[in-house]
Short mmCIF file of C-alpha atoms (C1' of nucleotides) in Angstrom, two decimals:
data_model
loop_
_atom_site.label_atom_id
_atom_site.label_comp_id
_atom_site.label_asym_id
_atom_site.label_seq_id
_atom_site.Cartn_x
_atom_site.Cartn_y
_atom_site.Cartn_z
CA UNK A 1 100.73 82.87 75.63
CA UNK A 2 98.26 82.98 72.99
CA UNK A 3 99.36 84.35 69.68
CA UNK A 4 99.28 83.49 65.77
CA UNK A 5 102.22 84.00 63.30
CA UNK A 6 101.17 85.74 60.17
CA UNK A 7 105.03 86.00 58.95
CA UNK A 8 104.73 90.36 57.92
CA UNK A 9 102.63 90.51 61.44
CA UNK A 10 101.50 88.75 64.13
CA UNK A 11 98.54 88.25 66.16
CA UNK A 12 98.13 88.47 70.40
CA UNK A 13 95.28 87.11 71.90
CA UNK A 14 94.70 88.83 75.51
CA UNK A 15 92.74 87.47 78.06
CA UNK A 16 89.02 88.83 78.36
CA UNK A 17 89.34 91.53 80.76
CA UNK A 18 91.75 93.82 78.42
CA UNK A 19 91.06 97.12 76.79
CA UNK A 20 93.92 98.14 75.04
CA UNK A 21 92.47 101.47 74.60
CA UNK A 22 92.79 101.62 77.95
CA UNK A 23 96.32 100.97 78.32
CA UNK A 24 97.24 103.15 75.70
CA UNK A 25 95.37 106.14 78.11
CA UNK A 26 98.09 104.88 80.68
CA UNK A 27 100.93 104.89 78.31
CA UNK A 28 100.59 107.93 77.21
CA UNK A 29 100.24 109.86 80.40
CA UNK A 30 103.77 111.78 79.80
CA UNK A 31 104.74 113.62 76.61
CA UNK A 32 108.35 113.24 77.94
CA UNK A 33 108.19 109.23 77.27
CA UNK A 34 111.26 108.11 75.26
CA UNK A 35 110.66 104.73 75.44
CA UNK A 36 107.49 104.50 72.74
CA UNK A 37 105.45 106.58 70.80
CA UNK A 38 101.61 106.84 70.39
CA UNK A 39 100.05 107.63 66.80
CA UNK A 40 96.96 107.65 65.25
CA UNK A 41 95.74 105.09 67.79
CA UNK A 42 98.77 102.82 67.57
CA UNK A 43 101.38 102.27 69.48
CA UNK A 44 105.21 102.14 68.42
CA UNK A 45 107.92 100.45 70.92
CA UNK A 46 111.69 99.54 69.46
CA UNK A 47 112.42 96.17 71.04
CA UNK A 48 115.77 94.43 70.86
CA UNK A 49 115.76 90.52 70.23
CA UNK A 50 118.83 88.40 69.42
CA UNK A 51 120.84 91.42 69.06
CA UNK A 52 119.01 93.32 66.59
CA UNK A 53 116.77 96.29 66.90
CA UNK A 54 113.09 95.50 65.82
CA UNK A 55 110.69 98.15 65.47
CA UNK A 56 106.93 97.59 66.43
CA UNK A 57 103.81 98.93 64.96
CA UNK A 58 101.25 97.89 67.80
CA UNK A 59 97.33 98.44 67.75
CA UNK A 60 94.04 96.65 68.52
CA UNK A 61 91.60 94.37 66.16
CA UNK A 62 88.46 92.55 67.56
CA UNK A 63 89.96 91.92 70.82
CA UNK A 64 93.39 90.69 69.42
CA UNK A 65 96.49 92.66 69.90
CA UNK A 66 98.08 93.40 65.73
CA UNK A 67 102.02 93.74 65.52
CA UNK A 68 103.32 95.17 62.86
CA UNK A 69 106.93 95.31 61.93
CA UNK A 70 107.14 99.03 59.45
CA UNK A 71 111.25 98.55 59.09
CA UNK A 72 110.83 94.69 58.18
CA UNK A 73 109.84 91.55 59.38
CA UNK A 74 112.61 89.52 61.70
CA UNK A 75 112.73 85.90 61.80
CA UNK A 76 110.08 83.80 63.55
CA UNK A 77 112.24 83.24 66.09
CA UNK A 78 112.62 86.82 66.91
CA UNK A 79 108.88 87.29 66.60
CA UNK A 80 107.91 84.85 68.83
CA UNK A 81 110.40 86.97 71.09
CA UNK A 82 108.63 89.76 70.45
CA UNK A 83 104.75 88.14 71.33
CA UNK A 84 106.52 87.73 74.35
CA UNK A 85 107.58 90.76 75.27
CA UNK A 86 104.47 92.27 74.63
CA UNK A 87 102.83 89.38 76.40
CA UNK A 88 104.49 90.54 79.14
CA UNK A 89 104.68 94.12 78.90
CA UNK A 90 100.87 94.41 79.09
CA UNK A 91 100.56 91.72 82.08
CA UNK A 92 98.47 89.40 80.16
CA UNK A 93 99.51 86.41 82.35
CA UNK A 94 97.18 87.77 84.96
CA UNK A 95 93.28 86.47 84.85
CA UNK A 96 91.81 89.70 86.37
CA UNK A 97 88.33 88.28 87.49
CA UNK A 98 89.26 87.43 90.67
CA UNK A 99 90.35 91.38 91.06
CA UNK A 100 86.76 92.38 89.19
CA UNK A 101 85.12 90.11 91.99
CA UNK A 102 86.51 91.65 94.60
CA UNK A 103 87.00 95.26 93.48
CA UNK A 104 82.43 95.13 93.05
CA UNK A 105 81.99 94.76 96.73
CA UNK A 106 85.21 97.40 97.53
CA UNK A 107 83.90 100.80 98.27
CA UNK A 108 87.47 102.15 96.88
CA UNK A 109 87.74 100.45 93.79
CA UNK A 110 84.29 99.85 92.66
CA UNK A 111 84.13 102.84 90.45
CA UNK A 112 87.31 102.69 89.14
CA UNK A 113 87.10 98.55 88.08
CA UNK A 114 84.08 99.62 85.85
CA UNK A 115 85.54 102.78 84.48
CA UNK A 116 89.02 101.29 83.44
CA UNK A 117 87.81 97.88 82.83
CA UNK A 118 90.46 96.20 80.95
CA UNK A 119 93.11 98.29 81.86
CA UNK A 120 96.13 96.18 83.03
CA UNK A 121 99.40 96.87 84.89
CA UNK A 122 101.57 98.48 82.11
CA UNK A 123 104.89 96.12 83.37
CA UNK A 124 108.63 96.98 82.96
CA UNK A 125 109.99 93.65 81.33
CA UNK A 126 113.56 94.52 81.99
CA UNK A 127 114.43 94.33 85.50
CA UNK A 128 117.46 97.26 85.37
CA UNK A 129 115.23 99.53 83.39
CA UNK A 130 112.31 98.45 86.28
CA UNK A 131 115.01 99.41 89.26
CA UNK A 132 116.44 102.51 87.04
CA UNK A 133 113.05 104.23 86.97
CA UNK A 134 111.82 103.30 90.29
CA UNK A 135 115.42 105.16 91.71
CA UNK A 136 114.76 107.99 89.38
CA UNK A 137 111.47 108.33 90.30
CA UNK A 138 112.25 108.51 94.26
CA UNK A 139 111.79 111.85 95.91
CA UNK A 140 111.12 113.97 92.98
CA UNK A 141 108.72 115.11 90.96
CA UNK A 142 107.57 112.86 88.10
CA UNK A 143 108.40 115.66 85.33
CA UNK A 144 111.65 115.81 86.58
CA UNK A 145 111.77 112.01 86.95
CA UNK A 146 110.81 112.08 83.36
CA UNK A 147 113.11 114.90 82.38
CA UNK A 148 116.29 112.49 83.84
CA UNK A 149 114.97 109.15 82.57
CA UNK A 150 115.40 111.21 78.64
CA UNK A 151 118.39 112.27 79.53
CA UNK A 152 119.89 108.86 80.49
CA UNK A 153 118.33 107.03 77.73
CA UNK A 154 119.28 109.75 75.13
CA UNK A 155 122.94 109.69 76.59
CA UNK A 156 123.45 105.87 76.82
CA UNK A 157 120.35 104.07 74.59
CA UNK A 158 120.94 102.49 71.19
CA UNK A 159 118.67 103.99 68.91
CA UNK A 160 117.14 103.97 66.10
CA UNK A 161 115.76 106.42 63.17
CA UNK A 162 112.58 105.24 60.55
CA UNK A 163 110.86 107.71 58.37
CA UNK A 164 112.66 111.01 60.22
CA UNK A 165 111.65 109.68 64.28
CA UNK A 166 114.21 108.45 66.06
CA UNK A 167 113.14 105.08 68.73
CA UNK A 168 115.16 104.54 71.82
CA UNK A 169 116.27 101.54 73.75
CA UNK A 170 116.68 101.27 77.34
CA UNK A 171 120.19 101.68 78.28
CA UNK A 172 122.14 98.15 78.91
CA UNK A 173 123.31 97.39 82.65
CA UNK A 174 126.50 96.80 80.57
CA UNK A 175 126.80 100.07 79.45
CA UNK A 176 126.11 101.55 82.55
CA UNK A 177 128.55 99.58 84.51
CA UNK A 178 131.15 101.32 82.50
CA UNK A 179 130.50 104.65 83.50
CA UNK A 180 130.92 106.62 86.79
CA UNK A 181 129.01 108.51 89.27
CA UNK A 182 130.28 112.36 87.74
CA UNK A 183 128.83 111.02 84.64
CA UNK A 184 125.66 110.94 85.74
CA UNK A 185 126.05 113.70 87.79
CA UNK A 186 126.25 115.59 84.66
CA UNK A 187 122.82 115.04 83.59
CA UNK A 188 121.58 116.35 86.82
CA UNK A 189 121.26 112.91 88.74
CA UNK A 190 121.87 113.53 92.66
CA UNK A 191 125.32 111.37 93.63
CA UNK A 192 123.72 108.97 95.45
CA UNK A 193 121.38 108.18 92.41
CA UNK A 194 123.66 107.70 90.84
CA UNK A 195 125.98 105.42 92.84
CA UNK A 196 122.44 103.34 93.29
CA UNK A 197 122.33 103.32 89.78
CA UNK A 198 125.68 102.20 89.00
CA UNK A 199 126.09 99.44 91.88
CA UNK A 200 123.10 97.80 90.36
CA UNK A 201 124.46 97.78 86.72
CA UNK A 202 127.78 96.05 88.02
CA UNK A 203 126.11 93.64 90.56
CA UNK A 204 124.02 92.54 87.29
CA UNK A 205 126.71 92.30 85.13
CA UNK A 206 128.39 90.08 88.44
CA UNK A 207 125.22 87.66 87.94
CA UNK A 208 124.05 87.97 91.13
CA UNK A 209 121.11 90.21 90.28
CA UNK A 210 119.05 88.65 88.05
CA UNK A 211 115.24 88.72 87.38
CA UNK A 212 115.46 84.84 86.93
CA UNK A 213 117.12 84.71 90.47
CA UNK A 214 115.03 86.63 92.12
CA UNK A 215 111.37 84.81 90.40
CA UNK A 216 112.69 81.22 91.98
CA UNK A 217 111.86 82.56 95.11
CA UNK A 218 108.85 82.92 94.22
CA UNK A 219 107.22 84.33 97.73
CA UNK A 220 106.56 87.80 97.95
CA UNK A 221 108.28 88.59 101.24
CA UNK A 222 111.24 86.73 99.70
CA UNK A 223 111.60 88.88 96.98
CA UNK A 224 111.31 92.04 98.96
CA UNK A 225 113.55 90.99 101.43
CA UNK A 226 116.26 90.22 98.41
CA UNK A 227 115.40 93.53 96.55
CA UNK A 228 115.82 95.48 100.10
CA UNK A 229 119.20 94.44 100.69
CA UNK A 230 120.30 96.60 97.84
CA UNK A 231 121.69 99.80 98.44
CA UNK A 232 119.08 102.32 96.87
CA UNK A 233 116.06 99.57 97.82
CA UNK A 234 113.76 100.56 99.70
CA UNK A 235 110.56 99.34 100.86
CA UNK A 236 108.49 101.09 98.11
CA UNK A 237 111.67 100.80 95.12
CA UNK A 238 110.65 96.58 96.29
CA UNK A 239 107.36 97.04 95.98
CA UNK A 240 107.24 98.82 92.82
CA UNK A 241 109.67 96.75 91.00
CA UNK A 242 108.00 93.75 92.05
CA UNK A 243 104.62 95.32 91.05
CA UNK A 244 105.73 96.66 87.74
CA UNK A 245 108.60 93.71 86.50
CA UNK A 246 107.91 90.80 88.75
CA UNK A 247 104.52 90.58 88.07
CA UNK A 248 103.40 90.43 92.35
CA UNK A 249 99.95 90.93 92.59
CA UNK A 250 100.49 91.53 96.33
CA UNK A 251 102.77 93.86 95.76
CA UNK A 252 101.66 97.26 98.01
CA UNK A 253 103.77 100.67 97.82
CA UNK A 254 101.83 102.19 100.14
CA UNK A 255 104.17 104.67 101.33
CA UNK A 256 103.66 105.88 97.75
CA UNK A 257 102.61 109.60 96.99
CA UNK A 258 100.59 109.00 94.19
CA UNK A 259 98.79 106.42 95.61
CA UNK A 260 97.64 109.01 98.51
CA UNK A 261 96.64 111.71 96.57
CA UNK A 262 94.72 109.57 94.22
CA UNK A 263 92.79 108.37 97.76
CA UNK A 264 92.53 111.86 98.84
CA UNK A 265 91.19 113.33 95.59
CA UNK A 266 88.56 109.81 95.26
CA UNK A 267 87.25 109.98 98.24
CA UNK A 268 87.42 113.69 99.14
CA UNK A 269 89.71 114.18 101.70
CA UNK A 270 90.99 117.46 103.67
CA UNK A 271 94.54 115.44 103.91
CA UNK A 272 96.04 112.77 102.62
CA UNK A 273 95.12 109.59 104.10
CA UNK A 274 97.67 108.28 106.77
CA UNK A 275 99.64 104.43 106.29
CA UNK A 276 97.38 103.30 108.90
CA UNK A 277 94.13 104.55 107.12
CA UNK A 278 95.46 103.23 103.90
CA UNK A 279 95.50 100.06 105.93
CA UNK A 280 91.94 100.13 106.74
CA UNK A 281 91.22 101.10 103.02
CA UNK A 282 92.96 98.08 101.27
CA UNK A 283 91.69 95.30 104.01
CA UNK A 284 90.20 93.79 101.93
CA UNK A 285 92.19 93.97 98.65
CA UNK A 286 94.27 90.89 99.78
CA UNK A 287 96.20 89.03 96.38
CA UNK A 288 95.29 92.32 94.27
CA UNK A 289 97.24 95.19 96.14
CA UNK A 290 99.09 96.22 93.01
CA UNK A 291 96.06 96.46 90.99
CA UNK A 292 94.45 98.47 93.12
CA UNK A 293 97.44 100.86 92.77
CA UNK A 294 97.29 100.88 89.21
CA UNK A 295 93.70 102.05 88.85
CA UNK A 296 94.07 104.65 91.40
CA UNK A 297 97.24 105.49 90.02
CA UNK A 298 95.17 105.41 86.90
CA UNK A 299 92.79 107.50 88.14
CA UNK A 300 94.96 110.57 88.18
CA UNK A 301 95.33 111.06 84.75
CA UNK A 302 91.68 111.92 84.44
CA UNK A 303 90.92 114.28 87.84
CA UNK A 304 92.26 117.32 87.36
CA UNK A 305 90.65 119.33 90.08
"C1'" DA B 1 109.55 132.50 97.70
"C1'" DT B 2 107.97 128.31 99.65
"C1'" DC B 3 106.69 123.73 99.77
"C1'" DC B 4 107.08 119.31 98.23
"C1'" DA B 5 107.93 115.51 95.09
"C1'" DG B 6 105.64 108.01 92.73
"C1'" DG B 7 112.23 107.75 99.26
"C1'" DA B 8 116.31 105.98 101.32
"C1'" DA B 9 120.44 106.21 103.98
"C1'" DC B 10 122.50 107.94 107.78
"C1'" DT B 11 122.86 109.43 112.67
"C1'" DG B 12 121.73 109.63 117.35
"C1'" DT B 13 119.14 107.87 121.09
"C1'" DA C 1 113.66 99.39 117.44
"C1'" DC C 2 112.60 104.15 116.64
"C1'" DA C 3 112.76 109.17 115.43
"C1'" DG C 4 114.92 112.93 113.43
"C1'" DT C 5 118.17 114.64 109.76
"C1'" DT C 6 120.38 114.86 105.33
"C1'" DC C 7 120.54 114.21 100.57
"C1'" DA C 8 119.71 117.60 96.34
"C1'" DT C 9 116.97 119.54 92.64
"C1'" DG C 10 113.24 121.11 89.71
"C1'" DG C 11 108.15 122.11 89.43
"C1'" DA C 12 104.04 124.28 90.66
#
DNA sequence: ATCCAGGAACTGT
DNA sequence: ACAGTTCATGGA
């Protein structure tokens, strides 16, 4: 991580292929978003670091990433904390030539590398909040999916008011390993969503479920098998978790929605592509599967036919 | 009204 | 191993 401590802010140094522009485009793609707030070109995110609640002013300079603390500036320790977060939040671990290389010569992605160039996988840090919002997000609509993700975090997130807005925090797998199924039920969350949900809040508050634990395995079929053996995992829940927190480049959801109609609306399809001509598509996206999601994902926030 | 949504578990063969 | 069914509800 490359970063400089300024004591009232701090400075993040990306890699070269990042457009934070870009990124914010991404971020802001629901107005139902709970979880940060985009103004006047900047972006605010309430992070939580050695128990207290730190809120973030974040926008672009010359390449760097600015953060800015409006409440007050924590310790160093807690803004080193912070770099990292961010650090990881926008993926900046990942040196995206070799996905550049190979997206030029990809009749898919060749457009879309050059039109979102510097856009990066916009990760979920925190693995419950990753496995929350993939579960949420199964089988239903993604205003809906937003709709139930407020509710949650509005019912059992800490909070946080500054100058009249209120900023929310994920909910804690503690929190939610407290509560029951009718709970949730009452916010409009099928059962078994919310059984999924709650089983994974206590078998991370057991220690068994940890993003640690599942990062030493460090091979991708590993992970997946791991994440699969969860009730509520699925093959695509894996791959999007491991795609969005577990920073898998080879991670491939390709029994994702999204990811069709993007294909069909690119490359002008009567009907969505099948698994097997998705296949054919990505043969030779090898190492950068997950990218390639992300920029087709990407690309329907701008192709409103 | 009808179809389907950033799926997964369950059931029967 | 594989295919069909059920879960459940809001959005367009």
């Amino acid at each position: 991580m490359k970063w400089i401590d300024h004591e009232s802010y701090i400075e993040i140094y990306p890699p070269k292929e990042f457009n934070f522009e870009e990124c914010l485009i991404f971020l802001g793609r629901s107005n139902q978003e709970v979880l940060h707030q985009i103004k006047e070109g900047s972006l605010y995110k309430l992070i939580k670091v050695n128990e207290s609640l730190i809120l973030c002013k974040i926008g672009s300079i010359n390449h760097s990433i600015k953060v800015e603390f409006p409440i007050s500036s924590p310790s160093i320790d807690s803004r080193k904390k912070v770099a990292e977060y961010i650090w990881e939040w926008f993926d900046l671990d990942q040196e995206l030539g070799g996905f550049y290389q190979l997206a030029g010569q990809d009749k898919v992605l060749k457009t879309l590398a050059h039109k979102y160039y510097g856009l990066r996988i916009l990760c979920i840090p925190d693995l419950f909040e990753a496995l929350v919002w993939a579960i949420i997000g199964q089988q239903i609509n993604l205003t809906f999916a937003y709709t139930l993700k407020k509710r949650f975090v509005e019912q059992y997130g800490e909070s946080l008011t500054f100058e009249g807005e209120t900023f929310w925090l994920f909910p804690s797998f503690e929190k939610i390993a407290s509560i029951n199924a009718d709970d949730l039920r009452k916010l409009q969350f099928t059962n078994r969503k919310a059984e999924y949900i709650i089983d994974i809040a206590k078998a991370m508050i057991n220690g068994g479920l940890t993003k640690e634990l599942l990062l030493q395995k460090n091979d991708y079929q590993q992970i997946q098998k791991s994440l699969m053996m969860i009730r509520g995992i699925g093959a695509w829940t894996a791959d999007y978790v491991m795609m969005k927190c577990l920073h898998q480049a080879s991670a491939f959801p390709i029994a994702d929605v999204g990811l069709h109609n993007a294909l069909k609306n690119l490359l002008g399809l009567k009907e969505k592509p099948t698994i097997e001509e998705i296949e054919e598509y990505a043969e030779n996206w090898g190492g950068w599967q997950a990218y390639a999601t992300f920029y087709l994902w990407r690309s329907l926030y701008d192709k409103k036919i």
